[in-house]
CSV table of C-alpha atoms in Angstrom, one decimal:
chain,number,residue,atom,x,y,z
U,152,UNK,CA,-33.4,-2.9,-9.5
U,153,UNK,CA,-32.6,-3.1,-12.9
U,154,UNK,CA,-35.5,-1.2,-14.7
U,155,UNK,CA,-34.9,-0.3,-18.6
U,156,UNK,CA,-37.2,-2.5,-20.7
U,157,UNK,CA,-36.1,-6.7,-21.2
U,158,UNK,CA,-35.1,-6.2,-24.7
U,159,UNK,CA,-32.5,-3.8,-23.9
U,160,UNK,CA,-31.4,-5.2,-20.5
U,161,UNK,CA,-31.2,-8.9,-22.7
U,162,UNK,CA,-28.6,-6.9,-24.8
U,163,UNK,CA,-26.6,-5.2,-22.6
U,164,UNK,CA,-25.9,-9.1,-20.3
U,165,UNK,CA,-25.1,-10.8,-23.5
U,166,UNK,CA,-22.2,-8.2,-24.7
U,167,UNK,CA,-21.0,-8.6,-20.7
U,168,UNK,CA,-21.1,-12.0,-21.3
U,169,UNK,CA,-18.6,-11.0,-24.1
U,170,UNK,CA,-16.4,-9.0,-22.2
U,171,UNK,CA,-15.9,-11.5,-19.3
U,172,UNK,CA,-15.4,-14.6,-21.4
U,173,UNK,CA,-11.7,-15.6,-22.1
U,174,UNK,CA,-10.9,-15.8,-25.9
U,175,UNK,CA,-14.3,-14.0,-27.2
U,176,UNK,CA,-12.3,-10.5,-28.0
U,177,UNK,CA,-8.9,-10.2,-29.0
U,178,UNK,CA,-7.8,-7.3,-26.2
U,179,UNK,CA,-8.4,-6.3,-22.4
U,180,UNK,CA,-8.5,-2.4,-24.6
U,181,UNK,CA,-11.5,-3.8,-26.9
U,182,UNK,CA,-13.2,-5.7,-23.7
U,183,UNK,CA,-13.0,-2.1,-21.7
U,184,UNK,CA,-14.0,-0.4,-24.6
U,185,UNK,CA,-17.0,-3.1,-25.0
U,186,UNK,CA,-18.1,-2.6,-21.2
U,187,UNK,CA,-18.1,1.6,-21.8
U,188,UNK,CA,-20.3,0.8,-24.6
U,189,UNK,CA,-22.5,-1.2,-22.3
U,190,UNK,CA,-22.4,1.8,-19.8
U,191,UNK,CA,-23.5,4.3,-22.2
U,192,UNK,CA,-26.6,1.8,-23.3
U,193,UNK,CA,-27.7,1.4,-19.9
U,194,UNK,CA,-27.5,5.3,-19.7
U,195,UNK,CA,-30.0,5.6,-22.5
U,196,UNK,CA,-32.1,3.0,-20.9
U,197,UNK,CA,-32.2,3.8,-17.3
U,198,UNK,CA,-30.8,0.4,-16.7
U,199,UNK,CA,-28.8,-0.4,-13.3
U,200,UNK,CA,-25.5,-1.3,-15.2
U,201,UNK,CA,-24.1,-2.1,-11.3
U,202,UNK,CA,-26.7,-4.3,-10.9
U,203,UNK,CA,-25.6,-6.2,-13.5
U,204,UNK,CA,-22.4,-6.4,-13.0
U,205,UNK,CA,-22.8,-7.2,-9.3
U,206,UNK,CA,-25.6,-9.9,-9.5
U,207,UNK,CA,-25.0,-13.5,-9.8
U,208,UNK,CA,-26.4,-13.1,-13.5
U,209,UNK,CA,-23.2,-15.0,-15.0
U,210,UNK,CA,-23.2,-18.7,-14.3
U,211,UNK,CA,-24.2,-18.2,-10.8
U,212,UNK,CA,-21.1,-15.2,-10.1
U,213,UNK,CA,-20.2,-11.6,-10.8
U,214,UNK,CA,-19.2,-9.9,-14.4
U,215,UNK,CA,-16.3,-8.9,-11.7
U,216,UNK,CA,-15.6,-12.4,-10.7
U,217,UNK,CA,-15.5,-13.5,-14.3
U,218,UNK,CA,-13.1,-10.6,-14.9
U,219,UNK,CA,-10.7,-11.7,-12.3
U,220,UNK,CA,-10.6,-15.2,-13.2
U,221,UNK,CA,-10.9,-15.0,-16.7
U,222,UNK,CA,-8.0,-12.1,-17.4
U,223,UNK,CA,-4.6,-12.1,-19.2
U,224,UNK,CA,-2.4,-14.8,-17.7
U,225,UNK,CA,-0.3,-14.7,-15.9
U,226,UNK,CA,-2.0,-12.1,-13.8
U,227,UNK,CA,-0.2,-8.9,-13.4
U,228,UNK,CA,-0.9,-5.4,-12.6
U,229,UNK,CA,-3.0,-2.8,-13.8
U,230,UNK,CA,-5.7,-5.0,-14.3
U,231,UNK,CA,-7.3,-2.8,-16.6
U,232,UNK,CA,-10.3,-4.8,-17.3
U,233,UNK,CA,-11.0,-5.5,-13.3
U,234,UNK,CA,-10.5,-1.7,-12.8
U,235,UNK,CA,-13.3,-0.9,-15.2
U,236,UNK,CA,-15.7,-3.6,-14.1
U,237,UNK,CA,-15.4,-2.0,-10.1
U,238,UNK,CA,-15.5,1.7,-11.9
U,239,UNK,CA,-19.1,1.3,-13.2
U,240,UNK,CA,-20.0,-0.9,-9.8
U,241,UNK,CA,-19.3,2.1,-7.4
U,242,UNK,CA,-19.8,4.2,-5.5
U,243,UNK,CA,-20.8,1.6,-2.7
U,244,UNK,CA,-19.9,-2.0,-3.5
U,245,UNK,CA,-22.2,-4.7,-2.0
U,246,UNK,CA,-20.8,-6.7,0.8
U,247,UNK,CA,-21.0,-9.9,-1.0
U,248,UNK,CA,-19.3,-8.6,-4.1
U,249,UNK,CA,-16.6,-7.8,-2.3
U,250,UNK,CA,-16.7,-11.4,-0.6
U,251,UNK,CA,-16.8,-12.7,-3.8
U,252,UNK,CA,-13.6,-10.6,-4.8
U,253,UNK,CA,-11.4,-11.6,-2.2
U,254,UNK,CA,-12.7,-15.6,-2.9
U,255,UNK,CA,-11.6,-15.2,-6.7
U,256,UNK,CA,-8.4,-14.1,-5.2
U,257,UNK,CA,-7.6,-17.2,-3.1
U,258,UNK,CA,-8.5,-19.3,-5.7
U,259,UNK,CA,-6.3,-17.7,-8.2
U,260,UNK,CA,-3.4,-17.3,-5.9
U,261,UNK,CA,-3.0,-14.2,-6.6
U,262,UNK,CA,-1.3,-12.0,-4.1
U,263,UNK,CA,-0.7,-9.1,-6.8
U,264,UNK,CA,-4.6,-9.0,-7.9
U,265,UNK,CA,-5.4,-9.1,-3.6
U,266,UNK,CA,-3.1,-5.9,-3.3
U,267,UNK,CA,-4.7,-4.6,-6.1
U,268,UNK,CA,-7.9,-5.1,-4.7
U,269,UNK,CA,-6.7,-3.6,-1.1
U,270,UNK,CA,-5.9,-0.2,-2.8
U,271,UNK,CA,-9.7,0.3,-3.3
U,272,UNK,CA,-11.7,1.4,0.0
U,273,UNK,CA,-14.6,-0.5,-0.3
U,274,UNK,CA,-12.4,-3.6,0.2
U,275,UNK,CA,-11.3,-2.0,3.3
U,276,UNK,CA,-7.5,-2.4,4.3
U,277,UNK,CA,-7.7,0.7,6.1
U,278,UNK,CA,-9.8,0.7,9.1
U,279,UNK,CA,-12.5,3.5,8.9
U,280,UNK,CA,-10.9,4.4,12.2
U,281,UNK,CA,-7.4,4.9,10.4
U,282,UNK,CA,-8.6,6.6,7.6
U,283,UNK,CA,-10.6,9.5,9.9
U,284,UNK,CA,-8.0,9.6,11.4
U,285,UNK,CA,-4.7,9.4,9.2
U,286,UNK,CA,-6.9,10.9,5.9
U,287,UNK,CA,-7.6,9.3,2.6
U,288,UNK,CA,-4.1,10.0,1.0
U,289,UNK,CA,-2.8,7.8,3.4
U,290,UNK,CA,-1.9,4.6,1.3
U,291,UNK,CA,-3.1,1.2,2.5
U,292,UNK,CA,-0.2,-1.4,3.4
U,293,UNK,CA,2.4,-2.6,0.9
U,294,UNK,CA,2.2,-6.2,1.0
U,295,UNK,CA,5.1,-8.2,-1.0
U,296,UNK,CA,5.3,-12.1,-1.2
U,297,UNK,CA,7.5,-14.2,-2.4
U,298,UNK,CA,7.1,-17.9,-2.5
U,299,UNK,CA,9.8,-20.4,-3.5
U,300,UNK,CA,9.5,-23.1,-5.6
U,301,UNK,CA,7.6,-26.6,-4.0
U,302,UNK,CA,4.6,-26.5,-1.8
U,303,UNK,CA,7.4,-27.5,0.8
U,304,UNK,CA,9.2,-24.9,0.7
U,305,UNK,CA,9.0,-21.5,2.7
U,306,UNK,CA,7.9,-18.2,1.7
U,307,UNK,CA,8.3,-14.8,2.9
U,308,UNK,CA,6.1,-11.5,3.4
U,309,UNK,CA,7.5,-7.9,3.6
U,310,UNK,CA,5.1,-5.6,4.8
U,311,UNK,CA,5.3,-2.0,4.8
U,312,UNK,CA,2.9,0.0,7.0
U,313,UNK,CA,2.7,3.5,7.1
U,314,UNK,CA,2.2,5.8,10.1
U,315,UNK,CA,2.4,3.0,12.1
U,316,UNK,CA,3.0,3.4,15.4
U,317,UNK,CA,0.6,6.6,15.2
U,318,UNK,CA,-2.1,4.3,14.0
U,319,UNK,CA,-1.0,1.6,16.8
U,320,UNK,CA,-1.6,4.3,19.8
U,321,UNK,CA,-4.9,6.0,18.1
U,322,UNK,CA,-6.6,2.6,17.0
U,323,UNK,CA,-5.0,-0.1,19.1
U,324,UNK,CA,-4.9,-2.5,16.2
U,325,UNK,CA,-3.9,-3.0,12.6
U,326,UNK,CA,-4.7,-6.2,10.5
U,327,UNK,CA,-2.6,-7.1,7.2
U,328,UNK,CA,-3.9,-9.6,5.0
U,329,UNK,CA,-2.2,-11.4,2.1
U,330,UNK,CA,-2.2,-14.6,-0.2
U,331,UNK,CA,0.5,-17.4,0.0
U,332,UNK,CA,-0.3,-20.5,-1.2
U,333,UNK,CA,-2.7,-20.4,-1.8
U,334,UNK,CA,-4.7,-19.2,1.4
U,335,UNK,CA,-6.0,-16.2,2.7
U,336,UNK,CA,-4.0,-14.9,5.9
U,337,UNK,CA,-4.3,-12.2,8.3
U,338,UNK,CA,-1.4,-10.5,10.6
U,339,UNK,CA,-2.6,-8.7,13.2
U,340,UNK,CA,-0.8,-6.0,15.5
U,341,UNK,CA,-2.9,-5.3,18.9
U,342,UNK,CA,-2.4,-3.7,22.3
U,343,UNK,CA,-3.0,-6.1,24.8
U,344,UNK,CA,-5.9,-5.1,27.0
U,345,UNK,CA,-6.9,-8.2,29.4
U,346,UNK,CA,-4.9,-10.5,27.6
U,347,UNK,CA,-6.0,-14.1,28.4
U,348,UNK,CA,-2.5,-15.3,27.9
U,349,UNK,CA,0.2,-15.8,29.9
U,350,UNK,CA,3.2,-15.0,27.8
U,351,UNK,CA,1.0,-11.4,27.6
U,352,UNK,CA,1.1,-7.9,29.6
U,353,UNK,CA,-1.4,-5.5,29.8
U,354,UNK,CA,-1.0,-2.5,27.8
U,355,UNK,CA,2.0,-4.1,25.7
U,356,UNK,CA,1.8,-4.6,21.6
U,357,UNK,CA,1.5,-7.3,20.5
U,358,UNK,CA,0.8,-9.9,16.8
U,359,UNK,CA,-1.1,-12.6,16.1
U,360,UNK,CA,-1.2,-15.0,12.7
U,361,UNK,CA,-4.4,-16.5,11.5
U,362,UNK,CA,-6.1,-18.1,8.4
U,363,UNK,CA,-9.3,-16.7,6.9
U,364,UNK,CA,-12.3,-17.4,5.0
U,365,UNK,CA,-12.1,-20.4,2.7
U,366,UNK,CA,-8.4,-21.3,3.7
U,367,UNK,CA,-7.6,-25.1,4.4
U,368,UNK,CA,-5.5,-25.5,7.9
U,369,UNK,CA,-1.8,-26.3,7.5
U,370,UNK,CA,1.0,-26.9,10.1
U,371,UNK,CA,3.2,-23.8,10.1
U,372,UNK,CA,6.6,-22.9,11.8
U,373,UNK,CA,7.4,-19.1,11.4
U,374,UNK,CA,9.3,-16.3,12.3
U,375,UNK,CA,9.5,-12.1,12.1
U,376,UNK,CA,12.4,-9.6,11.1
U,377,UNK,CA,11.6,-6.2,11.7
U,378,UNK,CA,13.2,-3.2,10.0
U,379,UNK,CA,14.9,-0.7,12.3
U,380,UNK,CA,14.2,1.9,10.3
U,381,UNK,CA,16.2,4.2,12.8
U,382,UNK,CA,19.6,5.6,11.6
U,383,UNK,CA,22.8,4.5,13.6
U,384,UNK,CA,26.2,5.9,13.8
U,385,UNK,CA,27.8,2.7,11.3
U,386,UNK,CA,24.9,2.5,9.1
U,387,UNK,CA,22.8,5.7,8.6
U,388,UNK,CA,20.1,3.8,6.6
U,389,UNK,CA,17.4,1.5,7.5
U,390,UNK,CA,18.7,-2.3,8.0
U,391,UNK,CA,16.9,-5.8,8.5
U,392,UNK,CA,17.3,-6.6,12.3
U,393,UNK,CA,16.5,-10.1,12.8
U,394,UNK,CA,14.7,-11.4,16.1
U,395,UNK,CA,15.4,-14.6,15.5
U,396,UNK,CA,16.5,-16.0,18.4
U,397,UNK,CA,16.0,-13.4,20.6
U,398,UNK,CA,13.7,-13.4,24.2
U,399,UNK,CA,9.9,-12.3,23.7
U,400,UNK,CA,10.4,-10.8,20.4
U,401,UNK,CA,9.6,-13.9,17.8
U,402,UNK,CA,6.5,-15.4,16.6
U,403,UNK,CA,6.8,-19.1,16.9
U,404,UNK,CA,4.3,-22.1,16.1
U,405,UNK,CA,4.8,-25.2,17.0
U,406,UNK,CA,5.3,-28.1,13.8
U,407,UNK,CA,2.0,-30.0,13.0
U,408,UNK,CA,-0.2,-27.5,14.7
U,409,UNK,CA,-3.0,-26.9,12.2
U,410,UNK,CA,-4.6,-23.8,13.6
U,411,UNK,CA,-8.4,-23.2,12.7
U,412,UNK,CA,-9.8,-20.7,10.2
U,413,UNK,CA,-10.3,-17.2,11.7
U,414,UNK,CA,-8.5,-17.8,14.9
U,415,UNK,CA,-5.1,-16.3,16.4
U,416,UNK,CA,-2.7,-19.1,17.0
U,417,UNK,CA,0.4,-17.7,16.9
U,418,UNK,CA,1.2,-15.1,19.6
U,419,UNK,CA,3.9,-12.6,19.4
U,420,UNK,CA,4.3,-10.2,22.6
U,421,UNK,CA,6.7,-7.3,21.2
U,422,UNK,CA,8.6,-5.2,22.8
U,423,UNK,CA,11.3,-3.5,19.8
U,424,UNK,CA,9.3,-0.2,19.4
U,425,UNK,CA,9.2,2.2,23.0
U,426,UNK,CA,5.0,3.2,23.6
């Protein structure tokens, strides 16, 4: 609900129309200080200000939406402009803002802006589970890609997840999400229970690969390298230790197997860290 009377409300979407459009004020500092502006009139005027920027009021999307898309190129942390738009939207974002959010981010390809967005709870990278359990200080996963040149080409993810195996024997599961060209996948670690395939054990940990919402299928052909991150006589700090190659511990899919959005197709039983 809105409220405030239709004169002021009138004025307060037409200067968020200003600070969404690209090229209508000359800084991301004068847009933020344009939306403050905004959030002291709707102060004054008992207007909803996260109303308006949540609602569909802007060309059919979200003053956030239009502050993703519509930000300094190329798109690169702080965000400044998105972290003010989600400021005044909280304390609770609505379920299809968020949706919304993580659509702008597949569309602009933007794995940075995605990690950006993880950081925030409402956007949920940390299981409510996890973060009963592990506190709020604990930081969501650090998700890095890098993508070569060429659609052809490969790319690679490094993922850092904290408390790990703590949050593996607590919660059973832990799902990583990132961008890579261009689509919107999801890694997921899981203990076994029942497992309807044969390659898996009862009780043993386990991965699985998979495409989300609004991601086109593609063939794929990967593989995992864990970091040992335990300290050995030759090298006392952490080292890559690939598994490629070696029995039950890689993540393979075969070529030209285009895998459907939303489900597992690439299985990964896993044996490296001792339950």
């Amino acid at each position: 609900m809105l409220f405030g009377d239709s004169e002021s409300t009138a004025a307060v979407l037409h200067d968020l129309h200003t600070v969404v459009q690209p090229y209508t004020v000359e800084s991301v500092t004068d847009r933020v200080a344009l939306l403050q502006i905004c959030a002291q009139l709707c102060a004054q005027h008992n207007i909803d200000l996260a109303a308006l920027l949540e609602g569909a009021l802007i060309d059919d999307h979200s003053a956030l939406y239009w502050a993703m898309t519509n930000g300094p190129w190329p798109l690169k942390p702080p965000f400044e402009l998105v972290r003010a738009v989600i400021s005044h939207c909280r304390p609770l974002l609505k379920p299809e803002t968020v949706r919304e959010a993580r659509h702008a981010c597949i569309a602009l390809r933007s794995q940075e802006m995605f990690q950006f967005l993880q950081m925030i709870p409402e956007f949920g990278a940390l299981s409510t589970e996890d973060r009963f359990a592990l506190g709020v200080l604990v930081p969501p996963e650090t998700v890095v890609v890098e993508e070569m040149e060429g659609t052809t080409q490969p790319f690679s993810v490094r993922f850092h997840i904290p408390h790990f195996q703590k949050r593996m024997m607590l919660g059973t599961r832990i799902k990583v999400e990132f961008i890579a060209r261009g689509r919107l996948w999801s890694l997921e670690f899981f203990t076994a229970i029942d497992p309807p395939y044969a390659a898996l054990q009862h009780g043993h940990w386990s991965a699985s690969l998979c495409m989300r919402e609004n991601s086109l299928m593609t063939p794929v052909t990967c593989g995992v390298v864990f970091l040992d991150a335990r300290p050995s006589p030759a090298s006392p700090a952490p080292y890559w230790r690939s598994l490629t190659g070696a029995k039950n511990q890689v993540m393979r899919v075969k070529d030209g197997k285009a895998p459907k959005t939303g489900k597992a197709y690439s299985i990964l039983p896993w044996t490296i860290f001792e339950q």
